[in-house]
PDB file of C-alpha atoms in Angstrom:
ATOM      1  CA  MET A1467     107.173  82.622  81.135  1.00  0.00           C
ATOM      2  CA  GLU A1468     105.626  85.698  82.690  1.00  0.00           C
ATOM      3  CA  GLU A1469     107.384  86.810  85.861  1.00  0.00           C
ATOM      4  CA  TYR A1470     105.215  87.032  88.968  1.00  0.00           C
ATOM      5  CA  SER A1471     105.612  89.653  91.668  1.00  0.00           C
ATOM      6  CA  THR A1472     105.356  88.487  95.263  1.00  0.00           C
ATOM      7  CA  TYR A1473     103.462  90.362  97.964  1.00  0.00           C
ATOM      8  CA  GLY A1474     102.606  89.248 101.445  1.00  0.00           C
ATOM      9  CA  LEU A1475     101.493  89.782 105.007  1.00  0.00           C
ATOM     10  CA  LEU A1476     104.102  90.091 107.762  1.00  0.00           C
ATOM     11  CA  GLY A1477     102.730  89.182 111.172  1.00  0.00           C
ATOM     12  CA  GLU A1478     102.423  86.673 113.960  1.00  0.00           C
ATOM     13  CA  ASN A1479      99.556  84.166 114.213  1.00  0.00           C
ATOM     14  CA  ILE A1480      98.126  85.079 110.806  1.00  0.00           C
ATOM     15  CA  SER A1481      97.036  81.652 109.569  1.00  0.00           C
ATOM     16  CA  LYS A1482      93.366  82.691 109.568  1.00  0.00           C
ATOM     17  CA  SER A1483      93.851  86.084 107.927  1.00  0.00           C
ATOM     18  CA  LEU A1484      91.574  86.976 105.006  1.00  0.00           C
ATOM     19  CA  SER A1485      94.256  89.109 103.352  1.00  0.00           C
ATOM     20  CA  PRO A1486      95.662  86.421 101.005  1.00  0.00           C
ATOM     21  CA  GLN A1487      92.128  85.646  99.849  1.00  0.00           C
ATOM     22  CA  ILE A1488      91.381  89.326  99.214  1.00  0.00           C
ATOM     23  CA  TYR A1489      94.546  90.238  97.326  1.00  0.00           C
ATOM     24  CA  ASN A1490      94.761  87.066  95.263  1.00  0.00           C
ATOM     25  CA  ALA A1491      91.125  87.531  94.224  1.00  0.00           C
ATOM     26  CA  VAL A1492      91.934  91.066  93.039  1.00  0.00           C
ATOM     27  CA  PHE A1493      95.059  89.941  91.195  1.00  0.00           C
ATOM     28  CA  GLN A1494      93.088  87.204  89.453  1.00  0.00           C
ATOM     29  CA  GLU A1495      90.131  89.440  88.633  1.00  0.00           C
ATOM     30  CA  LEU A1496      92.380  92.122  87.122  1.00  0.00           C
ATOM     31  CA  ASP A1497      94.759  89.625  85.481  1.00  0.00           C
ATOM     32  CA  ILE A1498      97.767  90.895  87.438  1.00  0.00           C
ATOM     33  CA  PRO A1499     100.817  88.563  87.427  1.00  0.00           C
ATOM     34  CA  ALA A1500     101.246  88.569  91.178  1.00  0.00           C
ATOM     35  CA  VAL A1501     100.744  86.362  94.209  1.00  0.00           C
ATOM     36  CA  TYR A1502     100.084  87.285  97.849  1.00  0.00           C
ATOM     37  CA  MET A1503     101.095  84.994 100.703  1.00  0.00           C
ATOM     38  CA  PRO A1504     101.224  85.005 104.503  1.00  0.00           C
ATOM     39  CA  PHE A1505     104.694  85.493 105.995  1.00  0.00           C
ATOM     40  CA  SER A1506     104.298  84.389 109.593  1.00  0.00           C
ATOM     41  CA  VAL A1507     107.138  85.357 111.930  1.00  0.00           C
ATOM     42  CA  SER A1508     107.497  85.104 115.703  1.00  0.00           C
ATOM     43  CA  LYS A1509     108.489  88.229 117.608  1.00  0.00           C
ATOM     44  CA  ASP A1510     112.029  86.968 118.218  1.00  0.00           C
ATOM     45  CA  ARG A1511     112.549  86.207 114.503  1.00  0.00           C
ATOM     46  CA  PHE A1512     111.429  89.585 113.179  1.00  0.00           C
ATOM     47  CA  LEU A1513     114.905  90.864 112.262  1.00  0.00           C
ATOM     48  CA  THR A1514     115.799  87.696 110.364  1.00  0.00           C
ATOM     49  CA  ALA A1515     112.707  88.135 108.168  1.00  0.00           C
ATOM     50  CA  LEU A1516     113.625  91.589 106.874  1.00  0.00           C
ATOM     51  CA  PRO A1517     116.417  90.527 104.450  1.00  0.00           C
ATOM     52  CA  VAL A1518     114.030  88.034 102.836  1.00  0.00           C
ATOM     53  CA  LEU A1519     111.346  90.680 102.444  1.00  0.00           C
ATOM     54  CA  ARG A1520     113.844  93.152 100.996  1.00  0.00           C
ATOM     55  CA  SER A1521     115.213  90.769  98.390  1.00  0.00           C
ATOM     56  CA  ARG A1522     112.253  88.606  97.386  1.00  0.00           C
ATOM     57  CA  PHE A1523     109.097  90.674  97.867  1.00  0.00           C
ATOM     58  CA  SER A1524     107.728  93.602  95.890  1.00  0.00           C
ATOM     59  CA  GLY A1525     105.707  94.796  98.861  1.00  0.00           C
ATOM     60  CA  PHE A1526     103.995  93.603 101.997  1.00  0.00           C
ATOM     61  CA  ASN A1527     101.437  94.479 104.626  1.00  0.00           C
ATOM     62  CA  VAL A1528     102.386  94.646 108.295  1.00  0.00           C
ATOM     63  CA  THR A1529     100.075  93.486 111.061  1.00  0.00           C
ATOM     64  CA  ALA A1530     100.335  92.694 114.778  1.00  0.00           C
ATOM     65  CA  PRO A1531     102.709  92.853 116.478  1.00  0.00           C
ATOM     66  CA  PHE A1532     105.037  94.621 114.014  1.00  0.00           C
ATOM     67  CA  ARG A1533     103.347  97.894 112.994  1.00  0.00           C
ATOM     68  CA  LEU A1534     105.585  99.806 115.408  1.00  0.00           C
ATOM     69  CA  ASP A1535     108.650  97.556 115.130  1.00  0.00           C
ATOM     70  CA  ILE A1536     108.912  98.104 111.374  1.00  0.00           C
ATOM     71  CA  LEU A1537     109.363 101.880 111.753  1.00  0.00           C
ATOM     72  CA  ALA A1538     113.039 101.651 112.742  1.00  0.00           C
ATOM     73  CA  HIS A1539     113.832  99.610 109.615  1.00  0.00           C
ATOM     74  CA  LEU A1540     112.146 101.747 106.971  1.00  0.00           C
ATOM     75  CA  ASP A1541     114.423 103.530 104.520  1.00  0.00           C
ATOM     76  CA  LYS A1542     111.745 106.137 103.853  1.00  0.00           C
ATOM     77  CA  LYS A1543     108.426 107.073 105.473  1.00  0.00           C
ATOM     78  CA  ASP A1544     105.425 108.460 103.650  1.00  0.00           C
ATOM     79  CA  ASP A1545     103.552 111.375 105.242  1.00  0.00           C
ATOM     80  CA  SER A1546     100.784 108.922 106.172  1.00  0.00           C
ATOM     81  CA  VAL A1547     103.232 107.137 108.506  1.00  0.00           C
ATOM     82  CA  LYS A1548     104.211 110.418 110.125  1.00  0.00           C
ATOM     83  CA  ARG A1549     100.543 111.247 110.609  1.00  0.00           C
ATOM     84  CA  ALA A1550      99.647 107.903 112.173  1.00  0.00           C
ATOM     85  CA  GLY A1551     102.885 107.073 113.989  1.00  0.00           C
ATOM     86  CA  THR A1552     102.817 103.536 112.610  1.00  0.00           C
ATOM     87  CA  ALA A1553     103.078 101.664 109.289  1.00  0.00           C
ATOM     88  CA  ASN A1554     100.999  98.816 107.880  1.00  0.00           C
ATOM     89  CA  VAL A1555     102.113  98.851 104.214  1.00  0.00           C
ATOM     90  CA  VAL A1556     105.621  98.629 102.775  1.00  0.00           C
ATOM     91  CA  ASN A1557     106.633  99.044  99.149  1.00  0.00           C
ATOM     92  CA  VAL A1558     109.990  97.510  98.212  1.00  0.00           C
ATOM     93  CA  GLU A1559     112.017  99.529  95.702  1.00  0.00           C
ATOM     94  CA  LYS A1560     115.491  98.199  94.865  1.00  0.00           C
ATOM     95  CA  GLU A1561     115.570  96.462  98.251  1.00  0.00           C
ATOM     96  CA  LYS A1562     114.654  99.709 100.022  1.00  0.00           C
ATOM     97  CA  LEU A1563     111.646  99.645 102.360  1.00  0.00           C
ATOM     98  CA  ILE A1564     109.208 102.526 101.867  1.00  0.00           C
ATOM     99  CA  GLY A1565     106.562 102.712 104.600  1.00  0.00           C
ATOM    100  CA  TYR A1566     102.931 103.828 104.327  1.00  0.00           C
ATOM    101  CA  ASN A1567      99.823 103.788 106.487  1.00  0.00           C
ATOM    102  CA  THR A1568      96.410 102.840 105.109  1.00  0.00           C
ATOM    103  CA  ASP A1569      94.896 102.020 108.511  1.00  0.00           C
ATOM    104  CA  MET A1570      93.802 105.619 109.036  1.00  0.00           C
ATOM    105  CA  VAL A1571      92.103 106.095 105.680  1.00  0.00           C
ATOM    106  CA  GLY A1572      90.572 102.612 105.919  1.00  0.00           C
ATOM    107  CA  PHE A1573      89.147 103.397 109.343  1.00  0.00           C
ATOM    108  CA  GLU A1574      87.950 106.854 108.293  1.00  0.00           C
ATOM    109  CA  ARG A1575      86.120 105.486 105.265  1.00  0.00           C
ATOM    110  CA  SER A1576      84.539 102.718 107.323  1.00  0.00           C
ATOM    111  CA  LEU A1577      83.011 105.334 109.636  1.00  0.00           C
ATOM    112  CA  ILE A1578      81.036 106.949 106.802  1.00  0.00           C
ATOM    113  CA  GLY A1579      77.362 106.352 107.420  1.00  0.00           C
ATOM    114  CA  PHE A1580      78.056 104.761 110.792  1.00  0.00           C
ATOM    115  CA  VAL A1581      78.905 107.261 113.483  1.00  0.00           C
ATOM    116  CA  GLY A1582      78.031 110.930 113.373  1.00  0.00           C
ATOM    117  CA  ASN A1583      79.687 113.986 114.861  1.00  0.00           C
ATOM    118  CA  MET A1584      82.152 113.053 117.608  1.00  0.00           C
ATOM    119  CA  PHE A1585      83.283 116.566 118.480  1.00  0.00           C
ATOM    120  CA  ASP A1586      83.616 116.902 122.274  1.00  0.00           C
ATOM    121  CA  LYS A1587      82.148 113.424 122.745  1.00  0.00           C
ATOM    122  CA  GLU A1588      83.664 110.951 125.221  1.00  0.00           C
ATOM    123  CA  VAL A1589      84.908 107.847 123.405  1.00  0.00           C
ATOM    124  CA  LEU A1590      86.679 104.753 124.688  1.00  0.00           C
ATOM    125  CA  LEU A1591      89.533 103.067 122.822  1.00  0.00           C
ATOM    126  CA  ILE A1592      90.355  99.555 124.002  1.00  0.00           C
ATOM    127  CA  GLY A1593      93.829  98.299 123.159  1.00  0.00           C
ATOM    128  CA  ALA A1594      97.108 100.136 122.584  1.00  0.00           C
ATOM    129  CA  GLY A1595      98.815  98.163 119.825  1.00  0.00           C
ATOM    130  CA  GLY A1596      99.818  99.355 116.361  1.00  0.00           C
ATOM    131  CA  VAL A1597      96.335  99.712 114.879  1.00  0.00           C
ATOM    132  CA  ALA A1598      95.200 101.661 117.963  1.00  0.00           C
ATOM    133  CA  TYR A1599      97.601 104.461 116.985  1.00  0.00           C
ATOM    134  CA  SER A1600      95.804 105.000 113.683  1.00  0.00           C
ATOM    135  CA  ILE A1601      92.318 104.815 115.183  1.00  0.00           C
ATOM    136  CA  ALA A1602      93.250 107.129 118.058  1.00  0.00           C
ATOM    137  CA  ASN A1603      94.596 109.758 115.655  1.00  0.00           C
ATOM    138  CA  VAL A1604      91.393 109.686 113.602  1.00  0.00           C
ATOM    139  CA  LEU A1605      89.174 109.993 116.689  1.00  0.00           C
ATOM    140  CA  LEU A1606      91.179 112.934 118.023  1.00  0.00           C
ATOM    141  CA  GLU A1607      91.225 114.634 114.624  1.00  0.00           C
ATOM    142  CA  LYS A1608      87.431 114.429 114.758  1.00  0.00           C
ATOM    143  CA  GLY A1609      87.487 116.303 118.053  1.00  0.00           C
ATOM    144  CA  ALA A1610      86.681 113.507 120.498  1.00  0.00           C
ATOM    145  CA  PHE A1611      87.794 113.218 124.115  1.00  0.00           C
ATOM    146  CA  LEU A1612      89.687 109.934 124.146  1.00  0.00           C
ATOM    147  CA  THR A1613      90.051 107.427 126.975  1.00  0.00           C
ATOM    148  CA  ILE A1614      92.528 104.586 126.401  1.00  0.00           C
ATOM    149  CA  LEU A1615      92.114 101.270 128.187  1.00  0.00           C
ATOM    150  CA  SER A1616      94.525  98.363 127.720  1.00  0.00           C
ATOM    151  CA  ARG A1617      95.581  95.333 129.716  1.00  0.00           C
ATOM    152  CA  ASN A1618      99.136  96.486 128.909  1.00  0.00           C
ATOM    153  CA  VAL A1619      99.139  99.748 130.849  1.00  0.00           C
ATOM    154  CA  SER A1620     102.661 100.730 129.802  1.00  0.00           C
ATOM    155  CA  SER A1621     101.625 100.520 126.131  1.00  0.00           C
ATOM    156  CA  ALA A1622      98.587 102.659 126.886  1.00  0.00           C
ATOM    157  CA  PHE A1623     100.751 105.379 128.438  1.00  0.00           C
ATOM    158  CA  LYS A1624     103.166 105.165 125.505  1.00  0.00           C
ATOM    159  CA  LEU A1625     100.259 105.726 123.103  1.00  0.00           C
ATOM    160  CA  GLN A1626      99.007 108.609 125.228  1.00  0.00           C
ATOM    161  CA  GLU A1627     102.454 110.228 125.170  1.00  0.00           C
ATOM    162  CA  SER A1628     102.598 109.931 121.387  1.00  0.00           C
ATOM    163  CA  LEU A1629      99.163 111.494 120.954  1.00  0.00           C
ATOM    164  CA  GLN A1630      99.768 114.340 123.381  1.00  0.00           C
ATOM    165  CA  LYS A1631     102.626 115.556 121.204  1.00  0.00           C
ATOM    166  CA  LYS A1632     100.036 116.480 118.547  1.00  0.00           C
ATOM    167  CA  PHE A1633      96.779 117.030 120.410  1.00  0.00           C
ATOM    168  CA  ASN A1634      95.588 118.873 123.497  1.00  0.00           C
ATOM    169  CA  LYS A1635      96.795 116.877 126.495  1.00  0.00           C
ATOM    170  CA  ASN A1636      93.412 117.188 128.186  1.00  0.00           C
ATOM    171  CA  ARG A1637      91.771 115.245 125.349  1.00  0.00           C
ATOM    172  CA  VAL A1638      93.690 112.010 126.014  1.00  0.00           C
ATOM    173  CA  LYS A1639      93.665 109.990 129.219  1.00  0.00           C
ATOM    174  CA  VAL A1640      94.452 106.434 130.304  1.00  0.00           C
ATOM    175  CA  MET A1641      92.289 104.288 132.561  1.00  0.00           C
ATOM    176  CA  LYS A1642      93.425 101.088 134.261  1.00  0.00           C
ATOM    177  CA  GLY A1643      89.917  99.662 134.453  1.00  0.00           C
ATOM    178  CA  LEU A1644      86.233 100.482 134.090  1.00  0.00           C
ATOM    179  CA  SER A1645      83.820 101.087 136.925  1.00  0.00           C
ATOM    180  CA  HIS A1646      80.048 100.554 136.997  1.00  0.00           C
ATOM    181  CA  SER A1647      79.478 104.284 136.427  1.00  0.00           C
ATOM    182  CA  ASN A1648      81.587 104.887 133.292  1.00  0.00           C
ATOM    183  CA  GLU A1649      79.713 106.305 130.302  1.00  0.00           C
ATOM    184  CA  PHE A1650      80.872 106.848 126.702  1.00  0.00           C
ATOM    185  CA  PHE A1651      79.360 108.017 123.433  1.00  0.00           C
ATOM    186  CA  ALA A1652      81.177 105.279 121.510  1.00  0.00           C
ATOM    187  CA  VAL A1653      83.524 102.359 122.148  1.00  0.00           C
ATOM    188  CA  PHE A1654      86.218 101.204 119.700  1.00  0.00           C
ATOM    189  CA  ASN A1655      87.892  97.851 120.330  1.00  0.00           C
ATOM    190  CA  THR A1656      91.307  97.004 118.886  1.00  0.00           C
ATOM    191  CA  ALA A1657      92.205  94.268 121.398  1.00  0.00           C
ATOM    192  CA  ALA A1658      93.052  90.908 119.864  1.00  0.00           C
ATOM    193  CA  VAL A1659      90.630  88.994 122.076  1.00  0.00           C
ATOM    194  CA  ASP A1660      86.858  89.253 122.215  1.00  0.00           C
ATOM    195  CA  LEU A1661      85.942  91.551 125.102  1.00  0.00           C
ATOM    196  CA  GLU A1662      83.210  89.171 126.242  1.00  0.00           C
ATOM    197  CA  SER A1663      85.390  86.060 126.096  1.00  0.00           C
ATOM    198  CA  LYS A1664      86.980  84.283 129.037  1.00  0.00           C
ATOM    199  CA  GLN A1665      90.389  85.362 127.709  1.00  0.00           C
ATOM    200  CA  SER A1666      89.605  89.069 128.133  1.00  0.00           C
ATOM    201  CA  ASP A1667      90.992  90.968 131.109  1.00  0.00           C
ATOM    202  CA  ILE A1668      88.639  93.890 130.456  1.00  0.00           C
ATOM    203  CA  ALA A1669      85.081  93.977 131.793  1.00  0.00           C
ATOM    204  CA  ILE A1670      82.429  96.360 130.493  1.00  0.00           C
ATOM    205  CA  HIS A1671      79.555  96.737 132.913  1.00  0.00           C
ATOM    206  CA  SER A1672      75.910  96.817 131.903  1.00  0.00           C
ATOM    207  CA  HIS A1673      75.540 100.509 132.760  1.00  0.00           C
ATOM    208  CA  THR A1674      78.363 101.360 130.363  1.00  0.00           C
ATOM    209  CA  TYR A1675      76.779  99.264 127.589  1.00  0.00           C
ATOM    210  CA  GLN A1676      73.550 101.180 128.141  1.00  0.00           C
ATOM    211  CA  SER A1677      75.365 104.518 127.894  1.00  0.00           C
ATOM    212  CA  PHE A1678      77.056 104.284 124.515  1.00  0.00           C
ATOM    213  CA  GLU A1679      75.414 104.672 121.130  1.00  0.00           C
ATOM    214  CA  TYR A1680      78.062 103.093 118.912  1.00  0.00           C
ATOM    215  CA  ALA A1681      80.309 100.036 119.206  1.00  0.00           C
ATOM    216  CA  TYR A1682      83.097  99.281 116.716  1.00  0.00           C
ATOM    217  CA  ASP A1683      85.401  96.257 116.658  1.00  0.00           C
ATOM    218  CA  VAL A1684      88.365  95.987 114.266  1.00  0.00           C
ATOM    219  CA  SER A1685      87.782  92.235 114.080  1.00  0.00           C
ATOM    220  CA  TYR A1686      86.029  91.361 110.824  1.00  0.00           C
ATOM    221  CA  LYS A1687      84.436  88.314 112.383  1.00  0.00           C
ATOM    222  CA  PRO A1688      81.322  88.301 114.614  1.00  0.00           C
ATOM    223  CA  THR A1689      82.173  88.961 118.261  1.00  0.00           C
ATOM    224  CA  ALA A1690      80.270  88.484 121.495  1.00  0.00           C
ATOM    225  CA  PHE A1691      81.146  92.111 122.322  1.00  0.00           C
ATOM    226  CA  LEU A1692      79.246  93.460 119.319  1.00  0.00           C
ATOM    227  CA  GLN A1693      76.385  91.021 119.873  1.00  0.00           C
ATOM    228  CA  LYS A1694      76.002  92.142 123.472  1.00  0.00           C
ATOM    229  CA  ALA A1695      76.121  95.784 122.388  1.00  0.00           C
ATOM    230  CA  GLU A1696      73.354  95.078 119.857  1.00  0.00           C
ATOM    231  CA  ASP A1697      71.291  93.475 122.609  1.00  0.00           C
ATOM    232  CA  PHE A1698      71.475  96.805 124.434  1.00  0.00           C
ATOM    233  CA  GLY A1699      70.310  98.658 121.316  1.00  0.00           C
ATOM    234  CA  VAL A1700      73.723  99.960 120.338  1.00  0.00           C
ATOM    235  CA  LYS A1701      74.580 100.558 116.674  1.00  0.00           C
ATOM    236  CA  THR A1702      77.491  98.248 115.810  1.00  0.00           C
ATOM    237  CA  LYS A1703      80.101  97.764 113.113  1.00  0.00           C
ATOM    238  CA  ASN A1704      82.951  95.308 112.589  1.00  0.00           C
ATOM    239  CA  GLY A1705      86.257  95.825 110.789  1.00  0.00           C
ATOM    240  CA  LEU A1706      85.427  94.231 107.451  1.00  0.00           C
ATOM    241  CA  ASP A1707      84.976  97.557 105.655  1.00  0.00           C
ATOM    242  CA  MET A1708      88.231  98.821 107.140  1.00  0.00           C
ATOM    243  CA  LEU A1709      90.059  95.706 105.935  1.00  0.00           C
ATOM    244  CA  LEU A1710      88.687  96.107 102.432  1.00  0.00           C
ATOM    245  CA  TYR A1711      89.605  99.799 102.174  1.00  0.00           C
ATOM    246  CA  GLN A1712      93.095  99.000 103.503  1.00  0.00           C
ATOM    247  CA  ALA A1713      93.484  96.438 100.730  1.00  0.00           C
ATOM    248  CA  ILE A1714      92.501  98.929  98.041  1.00  0.00           C
ATOM    249  CA  GLY A1715      94.983 101.450  99.457  1.00  0.00           C
ATOM    250  CA  SER A1716      97.767  98.878  99.503  1.00  0.00           C
ATOM    251  CA  TYR A1717      97.037  97.817  95.922  1.00  0.00           C
ATOM    252  CA  GLU A1718      97.303 101.417  94.738  1.00  0.00           C
ATOM    253  CA  ILE A1719     100.592 101.919  96.599  1.00  0.00           C
ATOM    254  CA  TRP A1720     102.140  98.815  95.035  1.00  0.00           C
ATOM    255  CA  LEU A1721     100.676  98.955  91.533  1.00  0.00           C
ATOM    256  CA  GLY A1722      99.341 102.487  91.083  1.00  0.00           C
ATOM    257  CA  LYS A1723      95.825 103.763  90.463  1.00  0.00           C
ATOM    258  CA  ASP A1724      93.719 101.332  88.473  1.00  0.00           C
ATOM    259  CA  ASP A1725      90.401 102.412  86.962  1.00  0.00           C
ATOM    260  CA  ARG A1726      89.293  98.770  86.912  1.00  0.00           C
ATOM    261  CA  LEU A1727      89.257  98.803  90.706  1.00  0.00           C
ATOM    262  CA  ASP A1728      85.899 100.585  90.661  1.00  0.00           C
ATOM    263  CA  VAL A1729      82.795 100.600  92.848  1.00  0.00           C
ATOM    264  CA  ALA A1730      81.312  97.576  91.054  1.00  0.00           C
ATOM    265  CA  LEU A1731      84.413  95.448  91.677  1.00  0.00           C
ATOM    266  CA  ILE A1732      84.713  96.647  95.264  1.00  0.00           C
ATOM    267  CA  THR A1733      81.074  95.691  95.888  1.00  0.00           C
ATOM    268  CA  LYS A1734      81.619  92.278  94.314  1.00  0.00           C
ATOM    269  CA  MET A1735      84.690  91.662  96.485  1.00  0.00           C
ATOM    270  CA  PHE A1736      82.863  92.854  99.578  1.00  0.00           C
ATOM    271  CA  ASN A1737      79.939  90.481  99.043  1.00  0.00           C
ATOM    272  CA  GLN A1738      82.247  87.528  98.384  1.00  0.00           C
ATOM    273  CA  ILE A1739      84.277  88.236 101.511  1.00  0.00           C
ATOM    274  CA  LYS A1740      81.150  88.657 103.660  1.00  0.00           C
ATOM    275  CA  ALA A1741      79.835  85.319 102.430  1.00  0.00           C
ATOM    276  CA  ASN A1742      83.127  83.592 103.250  1.00  0.00           C
ATOM    277  CA  VAL A1743      83.296  85.184 106.712  1.00  0.00           C
ATOM    278  CA  LYS A1744      79.797  83.898 107.495  1.00  0.00           C
TER     279      LYS A1744
END
């Protein structure tokens, strides 16, 4: 009997994640003897999960809230982790955890054809969790002036401190809330909740919606935030492209470059995923 490799997603509240659907579809399409499964763990059980991942998994993705927590337990960090300051992919080699980051390249690729030159433009980043680190680094590398806004102010200042070690301090600031007069070229949301939902602690005023040209949400599902931005004539994009590019990067880390994973297959996967999301 052919031996199957096991891959998975480490996170909390991941029952609705598309990742198992994406990876298992790729494994099936390319006839790879592997299976991908969700590995849901509460914050207080994180440490007890690591021995299982080391001994029984060939690799795994890391999502909220563990992208930062995993760093202290990696046996080796790829340069992509050092660049981003966080890890979302782990390859397991002889029970050693090797960390990588595909959030940055996934986000960068998803921006192609969406937003133009951001050099010296004022952009707003909402949220200060693990994925915000990757997005913030990309935005600053592109020369933007970055404002961070998060309901967890201490996390926002921690992110700012991390970024200011690499970038001009004057290009990164933290705000505790938005006023009616705030204006931005683009807004990037990484918060777990929809900004226009009752659960959101962050309010974006109409004047601010009118000021920005681009709105991006890492959620791959439709959000009231993006819909409202569209109503104001803003160009919008969700995180589905980013998710897909992350998946391709993870596949190549675990299994190596594969010529079969070409543009035609990527397009096929993309269309299937979009249909399922709708």
